[in-house]
């Protein structure tokens, strides 16, 4: 069955450092991989999407990589700020098929 | 657009009662998803619709759960009878064109507590 793992349940880093979150998957061939942010008491909010034929995507301080050979995506937040503290979820999608989320990583950026 | 609207925001009910959760997707979106989120199991896809038609309901946990989408602007998730283990946050999300893998927009969720 499809399985998605995110590197750790929680990650603490110092303000100004780069946060790196990992998403690994098995038994799935996604066409797209998406990253979402979820704050307490709220629904997930879309951040970035990367296609299977793309290696890297950037948006402001965010960078996502996608390695379909390793079945892994890395999500980077550079110059992290306390406001970046949240849970980050990766999601795998394929054309018209199940939209599956990973368990999430809770990021805390310490001032 | 106001985004995906879910109601109620909170629901407390007694075991055995029927519960109905409601969702209004973003206008013009063709796909709608129902998710359940718990600490133990994370975000689980229950069912999704495309153009008001249920595509995959394999995530629906039991026959006690049912979902409908009578038109493009409204969907319901019903639990009957409810049990304490159904306590969770239920999210509705919509997407512009699911077969083109556009992103999903989530509602604020309904926190369900079954006592």
PDB file of N, CA and C in Angstrom, chain A residues 34 36 38 43-44 89-93 97-102, chain B residues 6 21 23 31-38 41-49 59-61 65 67 75 77 79 86 88-95 98 102-112:
ATOM      1  N   UNK A  34       2.989  18.089  -3.611  1.00  0.00           N
ATOM      2  CA  UNK A  34       2.614  19.400  -3.108  1.00  0.00           C
ATOM      3  C   UNK A  34       3.023  19.527  -1.643  1.00  0.00           C
ATOM      4  N   UNK A  36       2.074  21.743   1.914  1.00  0.00           N
ATOM      5  CA  UNK A  36       1.066  22.563   2.576  1.00  0.00           C
ATOM      6  C   UNK A  36       1.567  22.959   3.963  1.00  0.00           C
ATOM      7  N   UNK A  38       0.066  23.992   7.817  1.00  0.00           N
ATOM      8  CA  UNK A  38      -1.137  23.971   8.656  1.00  0.00           C
ATOM      9  C   UNK A  38      -0.835  24.601  10.006  1.00  0.00           C
ATOM     10  N   UNK A  43      -7.283  24.774   8.559  1.00  0.00           N
ATOM     11  CA  UNK A  43      -7.054  23.801   7.509  1.00  0.00           C
ATOM     12  C   UNK A  43      -5.707  24.031   6.831  1.00  0.00           C
ATOM     13  N   UNK A  44      -5.175  23.021   6.174  1.00  0.00           N
ATOM     14  CA  UNK A  44      -3.918  23.180   5.430  1.00  0.00           C
ATOM     15  C   UNK A  44      -4.033  24.240   4.346  1.00  0.00           C
ATOM     16  N   UNK A  89       2.994  19.720   5.668  1.00  0.00           N
ATOM     17  CA  UNK A  89       2.517  18.445   5.132  1.00  0.00           C
ATOM     18  C   UNK A  89       2.902  18.323   3.672  1.00  0.00           C
ATOM     19  N   UNK A  90       3.383  17.144   3.278  1.00  0.00           N
ATOM     20  CA  UNK A  90       3.559  16.892   1.853  1.00  0.00           C
ATOM     21  C   UNK A  90       2.383  16.047   1.378  1.00  0.00           C
ATOM     22  N   UNK A  91       2.069  16.180   0.114  1.00  0.00           N
ATOM     23  CA  UNK A  91       0.941  15.449  -0.465  1.00  0.00           C
ATOM     24  C   UNK A  91       1.321  14.960  -1.848  1.00  0.00           C
ATOM     25  N   UNK A  92       0.952  13.729  -2.125  1.00  0.00           N
ATOM     26  CA  UNK A  92       1.225  13.132  -3.432  1.00  0.00           C
ATOM     27  C   UNK A  92      -0.065  13.064  -4.230  1.00  0.00           C
ATOM     28  N   UNK A  93       0.031  13.401  -5.484  1.00  0.00           N
ATOM     29  CA  UNK A  93      -1.155  13.365  -6.329  1.00  0.00           C
ATOM     30  C   UNK A  93      -0.819  12.745  -7.666  1.00  0.00           C
ATOM     31  N   UNK A  97      -6.390  10.670  -9.326  1.00  0.00           N
ATOM     32  CA  UNK A  97      -6.338   9.601  -8.323  1.00  0.00           C
ATOM     33  C   UNK A  97      -6.233  10.181  -6.919  1.00  0.00           C
ATOM     34  N   UNK A  98      -6.120   9.271  -5.961  1.00  0.00           N
ATOM     35  CA  UNK A  98      -6.113   9.673  -4.562  1.00  0.00           C
ATOM     36  C   UNK A  98      -5.099  10.765  -4.265  1.00  0.00           C
ATOM     37  N   UNK A  99      -5.494  11.672  -3.426  1.00  0.00           N
ATOM     38  CA  UNK A  99      -4.676  12.789  -2.982  1.00  0.00           C
ATOM     39  C   UNK A  99      -4.271  12.455  -1.554  1.00  0.00           C
ATOM     40  N   UNK A 100      -3.029  11.946  -1.381  1.00  0.00           N
ATOM     41  CA  UNK A 100      -2.607  11.370  -0.114  1.00  0.00           C
ATOM     42  C   UNK A 100      -1.632  12.307   0.598  1.00  0.00           C
ATOM     43  N   UNK A 101      -1.878  12.539   1.882  1.00  0.00           N
ATOM     44  CA  UNK A 101      -1.015  13.414   2.687  1.00  0.00           C
ATOM     45  C   UNK A 101      -0.082  12.608   3.577  1.00  0.00           C
ATOM     46  N   UNK A 102       1.094  13.161   3.823  1.00  0.00           N
ATOM     47  CA  UNK A 102       1.993  12.612   4.814  1.00  0.00           C
ATOM     48  C   UNK A 102       1.551  13.013   6.209  1.00  0.00           C
TER      49      UNK A 102
ATOM     50  N   UNK B   6     -17.367  25.569   5.799  1.00  0.00           N
ATOM     51  CA  UNK B   6     -17.860  24.384   6.474  1.00  0.00           C
ATOM     52  C   UNK B   6     -18.727  24.796   7.664  1.00  0.00           C
ATOM     53  N   UNK B  21     -22.379  16.962   8.601  1.00  0.00           N
ATOM     54  CA  UNK B  21     -21.428  18.040   8.371  1.00  0.00           C
ATOM     55  C   UNK B  21     -21.668  18.594   6.970  1.00  0.00           C
ATOM     56  N   UNK B  23     -20.647  21.412   3.683  1.00  0.00           N
ATOM     57  CA  UNK B  23     -19.531  22.061   2.998  1.00  0.00           C
ATOM     58  C   UNK B  23     -20.032  22.783   1.759  1.00  0.00           C
ATOM     59  N   UNK B  31     -13.882  19.718  -8.168  1.00  0.00           N
ATOM     60  CA  UNK B  31     -13.595  18.566  -7.313  1.00  0.00           C
ATOM     61  C   UNK B  31     -13.755  18.934  -5.842  1.00  0.00           C
ATOM     62  N   UNK B  32     -14.263  17.978  -5.070  1.00  0.00           N
ATOM     63  CA  UNK B  32     -14.471  18.204  -3.644  1.00  0.00           C
ATOM     64  C   UNK B  32     -14.002  16.987  -2.872  1.00  0.00           C
ATOM     65  N   UNK B  33     -13.342  17.245  -1.742  1.00  0.00           N
ATOM     66  CA  UNK B  33     -12.758  16.177  -0.931  1.00  0.00           C
ATOM     67  C   UNK B  33     -13.232  16.305   0.517  1.00  0.00           C
ATOM     68  N   UNK B  34     -13.426  15.167   1.146  1.00  0.00           N
ATOM     69  CA  UNK B  34     -13.665  15.121   2.595  1.00  0.00           C
ATOM     70  C   UNK B  34     -12.497  14.382   3.245  1.00  0.00           C
ATOM     71  N   UNK B  35     -11.913  15.025   4.264  1.00  0.00           N
ATOM     72  CA  UNK B  35     -10.812  14.454   5.022  1.00  0.00           C
ATOM     73  C   UNK B  35     -11.181  14.394   6.499  1.00  0.00           C
ATOM     74  N   UNK B  36     -10.514  13.469   7.195  1.00  0.00           N
ATOM     75  CA  UNK B  36     -10.623  13.403   8.646  1.00  0.00           C
ATOM     76  C   UNK B  36      -9.211  13.507   9.207  1.00  0.00           C
ATOM     77  N   UNK B  37      -9.032  14.292  10.275  1.00  0.00           N
ATOM     78  CA  UNK B  37      -7.706  14.461  10.868  1.00  0.00           C
ATOM     79  C   UNK B  37      -7.727  14.128  12.349  1.00  0.00           C
ATOM     80  N   UNK B  38      -6.843  13.235  12.760  1.00  0.00           N
ATOM     81  CA  UNK B  38      -6.641  12.911  14.166  1.00  0.00           C
ATOM     82  C   UNK B  38      -5.151  12.903  14.448  1.00  0.00           C
ATOM     83  N   UNK B  41      -3.776   9.306  13.314  1.00  0.00           N
ATOM     84  CA  UNK B  41      -3.811   8.866  11.924  1.00  0.00           C
ATOM     85  C   UNK B  41      -3.526   9.973  10.922  1.00  0.00           C
ATOM     86  N   UNK B  42      -3.379  11.207  11.408  1.00  0.00           N
ATOM     87  CA  UNK B  42      -3.081  12.304  10.496  1.00  0.00           C
ATOM     88  C   UNK B  42      -4.290  12.657   9.648  1.00  0.00           C
ATOM     89  N   UNK B  43      -4.013  13.128   8.445  1.00  0.00           N
ATOM     90  CA  UNK B  43      -5.060  13.580   7.526  1.00  0.00           C
ATOM     91  C   UNK B  43      -5.403  12.429   6.584  1.00  0.00           C
ATOM     92  N   UNK B  44      -6.617  11.928   6.692  1.00  0.00           N
ATOM     93  CA  UNK B  44      -7.047  10.781   5.903  1.00  0.00           C
ATOM     94  C   UNK B  44      -8.109  11.220   4.897  1.00  0.00           C
ATOM     95  N   UNK B  45      -7.939  10.816   3.664  1.00  0.00           N
ATOM     96  CA  UNK B  45      -8.953  11.095   2.647  1.00  0.00           C
ATOM     97  C   UNK B  45     -10.099  10.104   2.796  1.00  0.00           C
ATOM     98  N   UNK B  46     -11.301  10.623   2.946  1.00  0.00           N
ATOM     99  CA  UNK B  46     -12.478   9.763   3.106  1.00  0.00           C
ATOM    100  C   UNK B  46     -13.139   9.487   1.758  1.00  0.00           C
ATOM    101  N   UNK B  47     -13.390  10.544   1.018  1.00  0.00           N
ATOM    102  CA  UNK B  47     -14.082  10.422  -0.259  1.00  0.00           C
ATOM    103  C   UNK B  47     -13.804  11.663  -1.075  1.00  0.00           C
ATOM    104  N   UNK B  48     -13.839  11.499  -2.420  1.00  0.00           N
ATOM    105  CA  UNK B  48     -13.799  12.700  -3.229  1.00  0.00           C
ATOM    106  C   UNK B  48     -14.745  12.601  -4.419  1.00  0.00           C
ATOM    107  N   UNK B  49     -15.201  13.769  -4.825  1.00  0.00           N
ATOM    108  CA  UNK B  49     -16.160  13.925  -5.911  1.00  0.00           C
ATOM    109  C   UNK B  49     -15.512  14.715  -7.046  1.00  0.00           C
ATOM    110  N   UNK B  59     -11.911   5.370   1.274  1.00  0.00           N
ATOM    111  CA  UNK B  59     -11.448   5.842   2.574  1.00  0.00           C
ATOM    112  C   UNK B  59     -12.543   5.973   3.614  1.00  0.00           C
ATOM    113  N   UNK B  60     -13.770   5.806   3.213  1.00  0.00           N
ATOM    114  CA  UNK B  60     -14.878   5.881   4.171  1.00  0.00           C
ATOM    115  C   UNK B  60     -14.761   4.695   5.119  1.00  0.00           C
ATOM    116  N   UNK B  61     -14.667   4.942   6.407  1.00  0.00           N
ATOM    117  CA  UNK B  61     -14.322   3.868   7.342  1.00  0.00           C
ATOM    118  C   UNK B  61     -15.374   2.772   7.474  1.00  0.00           C
ATOM    119  N   UNK B  65     -20.827   5.881   7.634  1.00  0.00           N
ATOM    120  CA  UNK B  65     -20.454   7.132   6.980  1.00  0.00           C
ATOM    121  C   UNK B  65     -21.054   7.178   5.577  1.00  0.00           C
ATOM    122  N   UNK B  67     -21.679  10.201   2.177  1.00  0.00           N
ATOM    123  CA  UNK B  67     -21.466  11.552   1.677  1.00  0.00           C
ATOM    124  C   UNK B  67     -22.279  11.752   0.413  1.00  0.00           C
ATOM    125  N   UNK B  75     -22.170  19.987  -0.292  1.00  0.00           N
ATOM    126  CA  UNK B  75     -21.912  18.582  -0.007  1.00  0.00           C
ATOM    127  C   UNK B  75     -22.144  18.329   1.475  1.00  0.00           C
ATOM    128  N   UNK B  77     -21.535  15.317   4.709  1.00  0.00           N
ATOM    129  CA  UNK B  77     -20.961  14.079   5.229  1.00  0.00           C
ATOM    130  C   UNK B  77     -21.790  13.707   6.446  1.00  0.00           C
ATOM    131  N   UNK B  79     -22.805  10.897   9.506  1.00  0.00           N
ATOM    132  CA  UNK B  79     -22.393   9.756  10.323  1.00  0.00           C
ATOM    133  C   UNK B  79     -23.616   9.318  11.125  1.00  0.00           C
ATOM    134  N   UNK B  86     -15.303   8.327  16.362  1.00  0.00           N
ATOM    135  CA  UNK B  86     -15.453   9.229  15.222  1.00  0.00           C
ATOM    136  C   UNK B  86     -14.996  10.649  15.559  1.00  0.00           C
ATOM    137  N   UNK B  88     -12.989  13.734  15.810  1.00  0.00           N
ATOM    138  CA  UNK B  88     -11.873  14.158  14.951  1.00  0.00           C
ATOM    139  C   UNK B  88     -12.215  15.531  14.397  1.00  0.00           C
ATOM    140  N   UNK B  89     -11.276  16.087  13.622  1.00  0.00           N
ATOM    141  CA  UNK B  89     -11.584  17.278  12.846  1.00  0.00           C
ATOM    142  C   UNK B  89     -11.821  16.835  11.406  1.00  0.00           C
ATOM    143  N   UNK B  90     -12.945  17.230  10.868  1.00  0.00           N
ATOM    144  CA  UNK B  90     -13.299  16.863   9.506  1.00  0.00           C
ATOM    145  C   UNK B  90     -13.132  18.084   8.610  1.00  0.00           C
ATOM    146  N   UNK B  91     -12.349  17.891   7.550  1.00  0.00           N
ATOM    147  CA  UNK B  91     -12.090  18.980   6.617  1.00  0.00           C
ATOM    148  C   UNK B  91     -12.740  18.678   5.272  1.00  0.00           C
ATOM    149  N   UNK B  92     -13.223  19.728   4.668  1.00  0.00           N
ATOM    150  CA  UNK B  92     -13.677  19.693   3.294  1.00  0.00           C
ATOM    151  C   UNK B  92     -12.693  20.536   2.487  1.00  0.00           C
ATOM    152  N   UNK B  93     -12.378  20.099   1.272  1.00  0.00           N
ATOM    153  CA  UNK B  93     -11.484  20.853   0.404  1.00  0.00           C
ATOM    154  C   UNK B  93     -12.030  20.813  -1.012  1.00  0.00           C
ATOM    155  N   UNK B  94     -11.729  21.841  -1.781  1.00  0.00           N
ATOM    156  CA  UNK B  94     -12.135  21.821  -3.182  1.00  0.00           C
ATOM    157  C   UNK B  94     -10.945  22.185  -4.061  1.00  0.00           C
ATOM    158  N   UNK B  95     -11.029  21.777  -5.322  1.00  0.00           N
ATOM    159  CA  UNK B  95      -9.956  22.001  -6.278  1.00  0.00           C
ATOM    160  C   UNK B  95     -10.572  22.368  -7.618  1.00  0.00           C
ATOM    161  N   UNK B  98      -9.381  18.597 -10.661  1.00  0.00           N
ATOM    162  CA  UNK B  98      -8.562  17.576 -10.015  1.00  0.00           C
ATOM    163  C   UNK B  98      -7.769  16.740 -11.012  1.00  0.00           C
ATOM    164  N   UNK B 102      -4.453  20.466  -9.814  1.00  0.00           N
ATOM    165  CA  UNK B 102      -4.355  21.783  -9.197  1.00  0.00           C
ATOM    166  C   UNK B 102      -4.439  21.628  -7.676  1.00  0.00           C
ATOM    167  N   UNK B 103      -4.041  22.650  -6.967  1.00  0.00           N
ATOM    168  CA  UNK B 103      -3.981  22.531  -5.521  1.00  0.00           C
ATOM    169  C   UNK B 103      -5.362  22.499  -4.901  1.00  0.00           C
ATOM    170  N   UNK B 104      -5.419  22.032  -3.671  1.00  0.00           N
ATOM    171  CA  UNK B 104      -6.677  21.956  -2.929  1.00  0.00           C
ATOM    172  C   UNK B 104      -6.761  23.117  -1.943  1.00  0.00           C
ATOM    173  N   UNK B 105      -7.974  23.642  -1.804  1.00  0.00           N
ATOM    174  CA  UNK B 105      -8.263  24.707  -0.850  1.00  0.00           C
ATOM    175  C   UNK B 105      -9.124  24.109   0.249  1.00  0.00           C
ATOM    176  N   UNK B 106      -8.674  24.261   1.474  1.00  0.00           N
ATOM    177  CA  UNK B 106      -9.355  23.642   2.600  1.00  0.00           C
ATOM    178  C   UNK B 106     -10.250  24.637   3.336  1.00  0.00           C
ATOM    179  N   UNK B 107     -11.318  24.095   3.910  1.00  0.00           N
ATOM    180  CA  UNK B 107     -12.135  24.867   4.823  1.00  0.00           C
ATOM    181  C   UNK B 107     -11.510  24.892   6.204  1.00  0.00           C
ATOM    182  N   UNK B 108     -12.195  25.548   7.140  1.00  0.00           N
ATOM    183  CA  UNK B 108     -11.667  25.669   8.494  1.00  0.00           C
ATOM    184  C   UNK B 108     -11.853  24.407   9.316  1.00  0.00           C
ATOM    185  N   UNK B 109     -12.658  23.497   8.815  1.00  0.00           N
ATOM    186  CA  UNK B 109     -12.857  22.233   9.510  1.00  0.00           C
ATOM    187  C   UNK B 109     -14.023  22.259  10.484  1.00  0.00           C
ATOM    188  N   UNK B 110     -14.523  21.065  10.784  1.00  0.00           N
ATOM    189  CA  UNK B 110     -15.535  20.871  11.821  1.00  0.00           C
ATOM    190  C   UNK B 110     -14.934  19.957  12.878  1.00  0.00           C
ATOM    191  N   UNK B 111     -14.858  20.449  14.093  1.00  0.00           N
ATOM    192  CA  UNK B 111     -14.349  19.621  15.193  1.00  0.00           C
ATOM    193  C   UNK B 111     -15.518  18.857  15.791  1.00  0.00           C
ATOM    194  N   UNK B 112     -15.510  17.553  15.614  1.00  0.00           N
ATOM    195  CA  UNK B 112     -16.589  16.694  16.096  1.00  0.00           C
ATOM    196  C   UNK B 112     -16.152  15.960  17.358  1.00  0.00           C
TER     197      UNK B 112
END
